[in-house]
Amino acid sequence: MLIAEVSEKFELSQDTLRYYERIGLIPRVNRKTSGIRDYTEEDCRWVEFIKCMRGVGLPVETLIDYVRLFQQGEETLETRKELLVEQHKELLTRMADMQEVLERLEGKIDRYDQLIGAARHITGFSPVNFAESKGK
Amino acid sequence: MLIAEVSEKFELSQDTLRYYERIGLIPRVNRKTSGIRDYTEEDCRWVEFIKCMRGVGLPVETLIDYVRLFQQGEETLETRKELLVEQHKELLTRMADMQEVLERLEGKIDRYDQLIGAARHITGFSPVNFAESKGK
DNA sequence: ACTTGACTTGGAGTTAACTCCAGAGAGTAA
DNA sequence: TTACTCTCTGGAGTTAACTCCAAGTCAAGT
């Protein structure tokens, strides 16, 4: 697979794909004789995995570590697992924070609804006469 | 309240507090005659709110918009609410993505556990003789 | 009066993660 | 052969969000 297709398929720019490879965020992709990248199925799986992990904010650094460990072979199984466990934990924490904010926003939105209701009552505003009341 | 206390209380650097104010991420804080910031209770509530929202990644730009709308008064109630609703939606989406990654990580961790179990069986590795087997 | 320490401003520097670009080479089409 | 398109590399530029710094002010302590 050429870089253009991979770029299309995973919605990552060609520059980003080359960048990811350059910094070791995905393993080196083989080249044809002409020097052009030829992505294998496995390369694609790496791209997909990295895109997915980056998408929820796992740091590039950490993922580079993971790829490096992977390339070092079986002796790093334990370390790799620990890395994933750590990231799992981080994600849980972040989701808990987000859950709280979510609820806080819901509370705020409810209060806005009340305020807007009250304002509508006082000013005579309603979605129906919104257009006319605008210029007043 | 002086900036040092606010910084302490919310675990934001003084530089960050001044930066937030400069870009309009929190409303302008009043100064004493000598020009030194004197945070009110309300200023503190803004700091806390902004810290909380930034903590889960709401963009600075969006929050600046919110503060600006707030300062424009009651006519922006509807817009402010919509802004919050939008951010709420974004958060939900992000949390759904994170939930998927969370599960994917769990799957991967399980598979690592199996691999490690298998490796232990073959190599005789176990937590108990880990220290000795290290140098081998 | 002088020193000390906390604070001020405006502006420059940093970090993470891309994103863009110039110059060059290979492969195909007319 | 010339033109065109895709790709390559190394390096410079960008963006968001801080973070640091220099030079100066002010109030309190000695």
mmCIF file of C-alpha atoms (C1' of nucleotides) in Angstrom:
data_model
loop_
_atom_site.group_PDB
_atom_site.id
_atom_site.type_symbol
_atom_site.label_atom_id
_atom_site.label_comp_id
_atom_site.label_asym_id
_atom_site.label_seq_id
_atom_site.Cartn_x
_atom_site.Cartn_y
_atom_site.Cartn_z
ATOM 1 C CA MET A 1 0.000 0.000 0.000
ATOM 2 C CA LEU A 2 1.258 3.450 -0.908
ATOM 3 C CA ILE A 3 1.325 6.309 1.550
ATOM 4 C CA ALA A 4 -1.503 8.072 -0.284
ATOM 5 C CA GLU A 5 -3.839 5.135 0.317
ATOM 6 C CA VAL A 6 -2.852 4.706 3.941
ATOM 7 C CA SER A 7 -3.311 8.421 4.458
ATOM 8 C CA GLU A 8 -6.753 8.233 2.896
ATOM 9 C CA LYS A 9 -7.733 5.093 4.776
ATOM 10 C CA PHE A 10 -6.837 6.324 8.254
ATOM 11 C CA GLU A 11 -7.389 10.026 7.740
ATOM 12 C CA LEU A 12 -3.871 10.939 8.711
ATOM 13 C CA SER A 13 -1.867 13.277 6.496
ATOM 14 C CA GLN A 14 1.101 11.848 4.616
ATOM 15 C CA ASP A 15 3.259 14.236 6.572
ATOM 16 C CA THR A 16 1.925 12.851 9.805
ATOM 17 C CA LEU A 17 2.541 9.285 8.684
ATOM 18 C CA ARG A 18 6.136 10.090 7.749
ATOM 19 C CA TYR A 19 6.529 12.027 10.983
ATOM 20 C CA TYR A 20 5.231 9.127 13.071
ATOM 21 C CA GLU A 21 7.679 6.793 11.404
ATOM 22 C CA ARG A 22 10.567 9.213 11.754
ATOM 23 C CA ILE A 23 10.136 9.514 15.521
ATOM 24 C CA GLY A 24 9.530 5.782 15.978
ATOM 25 C CA LEU A 25 5.856 6.014 16.777
ATOM 26 C CA ILE A 26 5.330 3.306 14.209
ATOM 27 C CA PRO A 27 7.992 0.794 13.177
ATOM 28 C CA ARG A 28 9.982 1.499 10.019
ATOM 29 C CA VAL A 29 8.025 0.816 6.847
ATOM 30 C CA ASN A 30 9.761 -1.082 4.042
ATOM 31 C CA ARG A 31 10.598 0.743 0.798
ATOM 32 C CA LYS A 32 10.434 -0.438 -2.784
ATOM 33 C CA THR A 33 13.677 -0.325 -4.763
ATOM 34 C CA SER A 34 12.831 3.246 -5.717
ATOM 35 C CA GLY A 35 12.746 4.189 -2.067
ATOM 36 C CA ILE A 36 8.996 4.580 -1.865
ATOM 37 C CA ARG A 37 7.148 3.308 1.227
ATOM 38 C CA ASP A 38 5.144 0.122 0.770
ATOM 39 C CA TYR A 39 2.894 -0.414 3.793
ATOM 40 C CA THR A 40 2.146 -4.025 4.768
ATOM 41 C CA GLU A 41 -0.976 -5.178 6.582
ATOM 42 C CA GLU A 42 0.957 -5.101 9.811
ATOM 43 C CA ASP A 43 2.165 -1.563 9.175
ATOM 44 C CA CYS A 44 -1.466 -0.607 8.730
ATOM 45 C CA ARG A 45 -2.429 -2.239 11.995
ATOM 46 C CA TRP A 46 0.238 -0.172 13.720
ATOM 47 C CA VAL A 47 -1.038 2.977 12.090
ATOM 48 C CA GLU A 48 -4.564 2.204 13.195
ATOM 49 C CA PHE A 49 -3.487 1.372 16.728
ATOM 50 C CA ILE A 50 -1.430 4.525 17.083
ATOM 51 C CA LYS A 51 -4.140 6.699 15.602
ATOM 52 C CA CYS A 52 -6.613 5.244 18.062
ATOM 53 C CA MET A 53 -4.344 5.721 21.080
ATOM 54 C CA ARG A 54 -3.322 9.242 20.057
ATOM 55 C CA GLY A 55 -6.965 10.025 19.488
ATOM 56 C CA VAL A 56 -7.694 9.776 23.197
ATOM 57 C CA GLY A 57 -4.526 11.607 24.118
ATOM 58 C CA LEU A 58 -1.984 8.975 25.094
ATOM 59 C CA PRO A 59 1.311 10.831 24.857
ATOM 60 C CA VAL A 60 3.536 10.280 21.829
ATOM 61 C CA GLU A 61 6.491 9.599 24.117
ATOM 62 C CA THR A 62 4.749 6.741 25.865
ATOM 63 C CA LEU A 63 3.683 5.154 22.610
ATOM 64 C CA ILE A 64 7.213 5.417 21.245
ATOM 65 C CA ASP A 65 8.352 3.508 24.330
ATOM 66 C CA TYR A 66 5.763 0.856 23.638
ATOM 67 C CA VAL A 67 6.868 0.425 20.029
ATOM 68 C CA ARG A 68 10.513 0.263 21.079
ATOM 69 C CA LEU A 69 9.754 -2.397 23.678
ATOM 70 C CA PHE A 70 7.751 -4.342 21.126
ATOM 71 C CA GLN A 71 10.712 -4.373 18.774
ATOM 72 C CA GLN A 72 12.984 -5.669 21.519
ATOM 73 C CA GLY A 73 11.062 -8.939 21.578
ATOM 74 C CA GLU A 74 9.641 -11.262 24.161
ATOM 75 C CA GLU A 75 11.751 -10.220 27.105
ATOM 76 C CA THR A 76 9.759 -6.985 27.259
ATOM 77 C CA LEU A 77 6.327 -8.605 27.546
ATOM 78 C CA GLU A 78 6.010 -7.759 31.223
ATOM 79 C CA THR A 79 7.162 -4.166 30.746
ATOM 80 C CA ARG A 80 4.812 -3.643 27.836
ATOM 81 C CA LYS A 81 1.930 -4.947 29.858
ATOM 82 C CA GLU A 82 2.782 -2.648 32.737
ATOM 83 C CA LEU A 83 2.904 0.276 30.337
ATOM 84 C CA LEU A 84 -0.580 -0.566 29.109
ATOM 85 C CA VAL A 85 -1.874 -1.027 32.646
ATOM 86 C CA GLU A 86 -0.517 2.387 33.550
ATOM 87 C CA GLN A 87 -2.209 4.014 30.581
ATOM 88 C CA HIS A 88 -5.423 2.215 31.413
ATOM 89 C CA LYS A 89 -5.271 3.673 34.896
ATOM 90 C CA GLU A 90 -4.644 7.164 33.559
ATOM 91 C CA LEU A 91 -7.587 6.872 31.231
ATOM 92 C CA LEU A 92 -9.862 5.808 34.074
ATOM 93 C CA THR A 93 -8.790 8.835 36.082
ATOM 94 C CA ARG A 94 -9.344 11.192 33.197
ATOM 95 C CA MET A 95 -12.761 9.715 32.539
ATOM 96 C CA ALA A 96 -13.743 10.186 36.157
ATOM 97 C CA ASP A 97 -12.738 13.853 35.931
ATOM 98 C CA MET A 98 -14.719 14.204 32.753
ATOM 99 C CA GLN A 99 -17.731 12.577 34.337
ATOM 100 C CA GLU A 100 -17.685 15.196 37.075
ATOM 101 C CA VAL A 101 -17.400 18.025 34.603
ATOM 102 C CA LEU A 102 -20.186 16.502 32.566
ATOM 103 C CA GLU A 103 -22.468 16.628 35.582
ATOM 104 C CA ARG A 104 -21.371 20.115 36.463
ATOM 105 C CA LEU A 105 -22.177 21.263 32.960
ATOM 106 C CA GLU A 106 -25.584 19.621 33.191
ATOM 107 C CA GLY A 107 -26.270 21.534 36.400
ATOM 108 C CA LYS A 108 -25.181 24.777 34.789
ATOM 109 C CA ILE A 109 -27.276 24.133 31.695
ATOM 110 C CA ASP A 110 -30.320 23.474 33.866
ATOM 111 C CA ARG A 111 -29.790 26.744 35.662
ATOM 112 C CA TYR A 112 -29.478 28.543 32.341
ATOM 113 C CA ASP A 113 -32.757 26.983 31.279
ATOM 114 C CA GLN A 114 -34.411 28.381 34.392
ATOM 115 C CA LEU A 115 -32.893 31.818 33.899
ATOM 116 C CA ILE A 116 -33.934 31.867 30.283
ATOM 117 C CA GLY A 117 -37.420 30.774 31.241
ATOM 118 C CA ALA A 118 -37.637 33.590 33.772
ATOM 119 C CA ALA A 119 -36.282 36.135 31.312
ATOM 120 C CA ARG A 120 -38.778 35.012 28.725
ATOM 121 C CA HIS A 121 -41.566 35.485 31.197
ATOM 122 C CA ILE A 122 -40.485 39.013 32.041
ATOM 123 C CA THR A 123 -39.539 40.254 28.605
ATOM 124 C CA GLY A 124 -42.223 38.432 26.685
ATOM 125 C CA PHE A 125 -39.494 36.620 24.754
ATOM 126 C CA SER A 126 -40.401 33.301 23.163
ATOM 127 C CA PRO A 127 -38.947 31.248 20.336
ATOM 128 C CA VAL A 128 -41.998 32.271 18.303
ATOM 129 C CA ASN A 129 -41.497 36.018 18.437
ATOM 130 C CA PHE A 130 -37.717 35.840 18.638
ATOM 131 C CA ALA A 131 -37.223 37.451 15.223
ATOM 132 C CA GLU A 132 -39.333 40.501 16.063
ATOM 133 C CA SER A 133 -38.051 40.948 19.587
ATOM 134 C CA LYS A 134 -34.470 41.013 18.303
ATOM 135 C CA GLY A 135 -34.440 44.623 17.179
ATOM 136 C CA LYS A 136 -36.102 46.008 20.255
ATOM 137 C CA MET B 1 -6.622 37.475 48.393
ATOM 138 C CA LEU B 2 -3.143 37.893 46.960
ATOM 139 C CA ILE B 3 -1.973 36.031 43.904
ATOM 140 C CA ALA B 4 0.345 33.850 46.003
ATOM 141 C CA GLU B 5 -2.586 32.513 48.013
ATOM 142 C CA VAL B 6 -4.772 31.936 44.985
ATOM 143 C CA SER B 7 -1.885 30.191 43.264
ATOM 144 C CA GLU B 8 -1.406 27.975 46.314
ATOM 145 C CA LYS B 9 -5.091 27.282 46.757
ATOM 146 C CA PHE B 10 -5.798 26.198 43.175
ATOM 147 C CA GLU B 11 -2.393 24.820 42.297
ATOM 148 C CA LEU B 12 -1.949 27.126 39.356
ATOM 149 C CA SER B 13 1.287 29.073 38.970
ATOM 150 C CA GLN B 14 1.178 32.820 39.398
ATOM 151 C CA ASP B 15 2.312 33.100 35.819
ATOM 152 C CA THR B 16 -0.612 31.002 34.699
ATOM 153 C CA LEU B 17 -3.054 33.104 36.711
ATOM 154 C CA ARG B 18 -1.706 36.309 35.188
ATOM 155 C CA TYR B 19 -1.698 34.679 31.761
ATOM 156 C CA TYR B 20 -5.313 33.572 32.126
ATOM 157 C CA GLU B 21 -6.329 37.081 33.065
ATOM 158 C CA ARG B 22 -4.313 38.644 30.272
ATOM 159 C CA ILE B 23 -6.008 36.585 27.580
ATOM 160 C CA GLY B 24 -9.462 37.016 29.121
ATOM 161 C CA LEU B 25 -9.848 33.468 30.353
ATOM 162 C CA ILE B 26 -10.866 34.937 33.683
ATOM 163 C CA PRO B 27 -12.351 38.406 34.108
ATOM 164 C CA ARG B 28 -10.039 41.229 35.112
ATOM 165 C CA VAL B 29 -9.072 41.126 38.770
ATOM 166 C CA ASN B 30 -9.168 44.393 40.730
ATOM 167 C CA ARG B 31 -5.908 45.936 41.939
ATOM 168 C CA LYS B 32 -5.093 47.705 45.184
ATOM 169 C CA THR B 33 -3.851 51.290 44.891
ATOM 170 C CA SER B 34 -0.345 49.918 44.559
ATOM 171 C CA GLY B 35 -1.421 47.970 41.488
ATOM 172 C CA ILE B 36 -1.344 44.545 43.148
ATOM 173 C CA ARG B 37 -4.092 42.034 42.328
ATOM 174 C CA ASP B 38 -6.658 41.491 45.073
ATOM 175 C CA TYR B 39 -8.789 38.447 44.235
ATOM 176 C CA THR B 40 -12.402 38.484 45.435
ATOM 177 C CA GLU B 41 -14.479 35.402 46.209
ATOM 178 C CA GLU B 42 -15.990 35.669 42.765
ATOM 179 C CA ASP B 43 -12.581 35.879 41.109
ATOM 180 C CA CYS B 44 -11.703 32.687 42.943
ATOM 181 C CA ARG B 45 -14.835 30.976 41.702
ATOM 182 C CA TRP B 46 -13.828 31.886 38.163
ATOM 183 C CA VAL B 47 -10.352 30.514 38.703
ATOM 184 C CA GLU B 48 -11.764 27.292 40.063
ATOM 185 C CA PHE B 49 -14.244 26.951 37.219
ATOM 186 C CA ILE B 50 -11.640 27.600 34.553
ATOM 187 C CA LYS B 51 -9.156 25.252 36.145
ATOM 188 C CA CYS B 52 -11.766 22.548 36.226
ATOM 189 C CA MET B 53 -12.794 23.035 32.597
ATOM 190 C CA ARG B 54 -9.228 23.275 31.336
ATOM 191 C CA GLY B 55 -8.441 20.179 33.335
ATOM 192 C CA VAL B 56 -10.592 18.064 31.062
ATOM 193 C CA GLY B 57 -9.371 19.822 27.956
ATOM 194 C CA LEU B 58 -11.995 22.373 27.025
ATOM 195 C CA PRO B 59 -10.121 24.715 24.702
ATOM 196 C CA VAL B 60 -8.925 28.053 26.012
ATOM 197 C CA GLU B 61 -10.544 29.825 23.060
ATOM 198 C CA THR B 62 -13.973 28.469 23.884
ATOM 199 C CA LEU B 63 -13.700 29.415 27.520
ATOM 200 C CA ILE B 64 -12.609 32.922 26.585
ATOM 201 C CA ASP B 65 -15.765 33.175 24.498
ATOM 202 C CA TYR B 66 -17.799 32.067 27.492
ATOM 203 C CA VAL B 67 -16.252 34.675 29.767
ATOM 204 C CA ARG B 68 -16.755 37.389 27.164
ATOM 205 C CA LEU B 69 -20.406 36.446 26.739
ATOM 206 C CA PHE B 70 -20.836 36.420 30.498
ATOM 207 C CA GLN B 71 -19.518 39.947 30.715
ATOM 208 C CA GLN B 72 -21.921 41.110 28.042
ATOM 209 C CA GLY B 73 -24.840 40.465 30.382
ATOM 210 C CA GLU B 74 -28.239 38.856 30.187
ATOM 211 C CA GLU B 75 -28.772 39.086 26.466
ATOM 212 C CA THR B 76 -26.189 36.345 26.026
ATOM 213 C CA LEU B 77 -27.881 33.791 28.294
ATOM 214 C CA GLU B 78 -29.075 31.706 25.377
ATOM 215 C CA THR B 79 -25.710 31.787 23.591
ATOM 216 C CA ARG B 80 -23.863 30.870 26.755
ATOM 217 C CA LYS B 81 -26.169 27.956 27.319
ATOM 218 C CA GLU B 82 -25.646 26.747 23.764
ATOM 219 C CA LEU B 83 -21.914 26.971 24.238
ATOM 220 C CA LEU B 84 -22.153 24.786 27.331
ATOM 221 C CA VAL B 85 -24.442 22.332 25.568
ATOM 222 C CA GLU B 86 -21.922 22.070 22.735
ATOM 223 C CA GLN B 87 -19.080 21.373 25.143
ATOM 224 C CA HIS B 88 -21.195 18.835 26.967
ATOM 225 C CA LYS B 89 -21.751 17.046 23.674
ATOM 226 C CA GLU B 90 -18.050 17.089 22.861
ATOM 227 C CA LEU B 91 -17.229 15.658 26.259
ATOM 228 C CA LEU B 92 -19.705 12.833 25.751
ATOM 229 C CA THR B 93 -18.115 11.991 22.421
ATOM 230 C CA ARG B 94 -14.646 12.018 23.856
ATOM 231 C CA MET B 95 -15.719 9.830 26.752
ATOM 232 C CA ALA B 96 -17.236 7.319 24.366
ATOM 233 C CA ASP B 97 -13.938 7.161 22.454
ATOM 234 C CA MET B 98 -12.085 6.713 25.703
ATOM 235 C CA GLN B 99 -14.442 3.957 26.784
ATOM 236 C CA GLU B 100 -13.613 2.051 23.608
ATOM 237 C CA VAL B 101 -9.899 2.477 24.091
ATOM 238 C CA LEU B 102 -10.285 1.431 27.699
ATOM 239 C CA GLU B 103 -11.842 -1.840 26.601
ATOM 240 C CA ARG B 104 -9.284 -2.331 23.893
ATOM 241 C CA LEU B 105 -6.523 -1.892 26.442
ATOM 242 C CA GLU B 106 -8.193 -4.396 28.721
ATOM 243 C CA GLY B 107 -8.262 -6.919 25.896
ATOM 244 C CA LYS B 108 -4.614 -6.316 25.140
ATOM 245 C CA ILE B 109 -3.648 -6.593 28.805
ATOM 246 C CA ASP B 110 -5.479 -9.893 29.067
ATOM 247 C CA ARG B 111 -3.602 -11.198 26.074
ATOM 248 C CA TYR B 112 -0.327 -10.083 27.606
ATOM 249 C CA ASP B 113 -1.257 -11.959 30.760
ATOM 250 C CA GLN B 114 -1.765 -15.099 28.727
ATOM 251 C CA LEU B 115 1.504 -14.642 26.852
ATOM 252 C CA ILE B 116 3.373 -14.008 30.064
ATOM 253 C CA GLY B 117 1.765 -17.041 31.650
ATOM 254 C CA ALA B 118 2.865 -19.165 28.714
ATOM 255 C CA ALA B 119 6.396 -17.741 28.796
ATOM 256 C CA ARG B 120 6.624 -18.420 32.518
ATOM 257 C CA HIS B 121 5.602 -21.990 31.945
ATOM 258 C CA ILE B 122 8.285 -22.526 29.339
ATOM 259 C CA THR B 123 11.157 -20.655 30.944
ATOM 260 C CA GLY B 124 10.419 -21.584 34.519
ATOM 261 C CA PHE B 125 10.004 -17.909 35.308
ATOM 262 C CA SER B 126 7.885 -17.017 38.300
ATOM 263 C CA PRO B 127 7.667 -13.982 40.562
ATOM 264 C CA VAL B 128 9.337 -16.076 43.245
ATOM 265 C CA ASN B 129 12.552 -16.855 41.419
ATOM 266 C CA PHE B 130 12.559 -13.645 39.396
ATOM 267 C CA ALA B 131 15.609 -12.219 41.146
ATOM 268 C CA GLU B 132 17.786 -15.269 40.549
ATOM 269 C CA SER B 133 16.616 -15.883 37.009
ATOM 270 C CA LYS B 134 17.544 -12.273 36.118
ATOM 271 C CA GLY B 135 21.250 -12.857 35.673
ATOM 272 C CA LYS B 136 20.948 -16.066 33.750
ATOM 273 C "C1'" DA C 1 17.755 55.494 54.104
ATOM 274 C "C1'" DC C 2 18.435 50.917 52.708
ATOM 275 C "C1'" DT C 3 17.481 46.217 52.038
ATOM 276 C "C1'" DT C 4 14.310 42.529 51.302
ATOM 277 C "C1'" DG C 5 10.605 40.196 49.311
ATOM 278 C "C1'" DA C 6 6.322 40.011 46.866
ATOM 279 C "C1'" DC C 7 4.310 41.920 43.134
ATOM 280 C "C1'" DT C 8 3.882 44.411 38.447
ATOM 281 C "C1'" DT C 9 4.161 44.514 33.067
ATOM 282 C "C1'" DG C 10 5.508 43.408 28.385
ATOM 283 C "C1'" DG C 11 7.773 40.383 25.873
ATOM 284 C "C1'" DA C 12 10.647 36.420 24.803
ATOM 285 C "C1'" DG C 13 11.269 31.375 25.241
ATOM 286 C "C1'" DT C 14 9.580 26.521 25.641
ATOM 287 C "C1'" DT C 15 7.179 22.098 24.704
ATOM 288 C "C1'" DA C 16 4.347 18.861 22.257
ATOM 289 C "C1'" DA C 17 2.730 17.559 18.144
ATOM 290 C "C1'" DC C 18 2.326 18.302 14.111
ATOM 291 C "C1'" DT C 19 2.567 20.783 9.278
ATOM 292 C "C1'" DC C 20 4.780 22.799 5.501
ATOM 293 C "C1'" DC C 21 8.377 23.319 2.151
ATOM 294 C "C1'" DA C 22 12.393 23.032 -1.134
ATOM 295 C "C1'" DG C 23 14.951 20.287 -3.948
ATOM 296 C "C1'" DA C 24 15.472 15.908 -6.012
ATOM 297 C "C1'" DG C 25 14.343 11.170 -7.981
ATOM 298 C "C1'" DA C 26 11.383 7.517 -10.083
ATOM 299 C "C1'" DG C 27 7.624 6.010 -13.167
ATOM 300 C "C1'" DT C 28 4.189 6.818 -16.688
ATOM 301 C "C1'" DA C 29 1.967 9.218 -20.780
ATOM 302 C "C1'" DA C 30 2.227 11.845 -25.106
ATOM 303 C "C1'" DT D 1 12.319 13.780 -24.756
ATOM 304 C "C1'" DT D 2 9.504 16.484 -22.197
ATOM 305 C "C1'" DA D 3 5.963 16.868 -18.975
ATOM 306 C "C1'" DC D 4 3.472 15.403 -15.082
ATOM 307 C "C1'" DT D 5 2.573 13.172 -10.837
ATOM 308 C "C1'" DC D 6 3.824 10.915 -6.779
ATOM 309 C "C1'" DT D 7 7.094 10.287 -3.533
ATOM 310 C "C1'" DC D 8 11.454 11.045 -0.970
ATOM 311 C "C1'" DT D 9 14.460 13.539 2.816
ATOM 312 C "C1'" DG D 10 15.996 17.006 5.993
ATOM 313 C "C1'" DG D 11 14.848 20.917 7.993
ATOM 314 C "C1'" DA D 12 12.133 25.016 8.977
ATOM 315 C "C1'" DG D 13 7.633 26.870 10.512
ATOM 316 C "C1'" DT D 14 3.242 26.713 13.185
ATOM 317 C "C1'" DT D 15 -0.137 26.350 17.028
ATOM 318 C "C1'" DA D 16 -1.748 25.952 21.683
ATOM 319 C "C1'" DA D 17 -0.847 26.726 26.134
ATOM 320 C "C1'" DC D 18 1.866 27.885 29.024
ATOM 321 C "C1'" DT D 19 6.518 29.424 31.418
ATOM 322 C "C1'" DC D 20 10.294 32.333 32.212
ATOM 323 C "C1'" DC D 21 12.631 36.680 32.521
ATOM 324 C "C1'" DA D 22 14.171 41.607 32.997
ATOM 325 C "C1'" DA D 23 13.374 45.819 34.806
ATOM 326 C "C1'" DG D 24 10.722 48.308 37.779
ATOM 327 C "C1'" DT D 25 7.292 49.481 41.930
ATOM 328 C "C1'" DC D 26 5.835 49.272 46.583
ATOM 329 C "C1'" DA D 27 5.504 48.279 51.593
ATOM 330 C "C1'" DA D 28 7.583 46.518 55.647
ATOM 331 C "C1'" DG D 29 11.434 45.772 58.598
ATOM 332 C "C1'" DT D 30 16.168 47.404 60.656
#
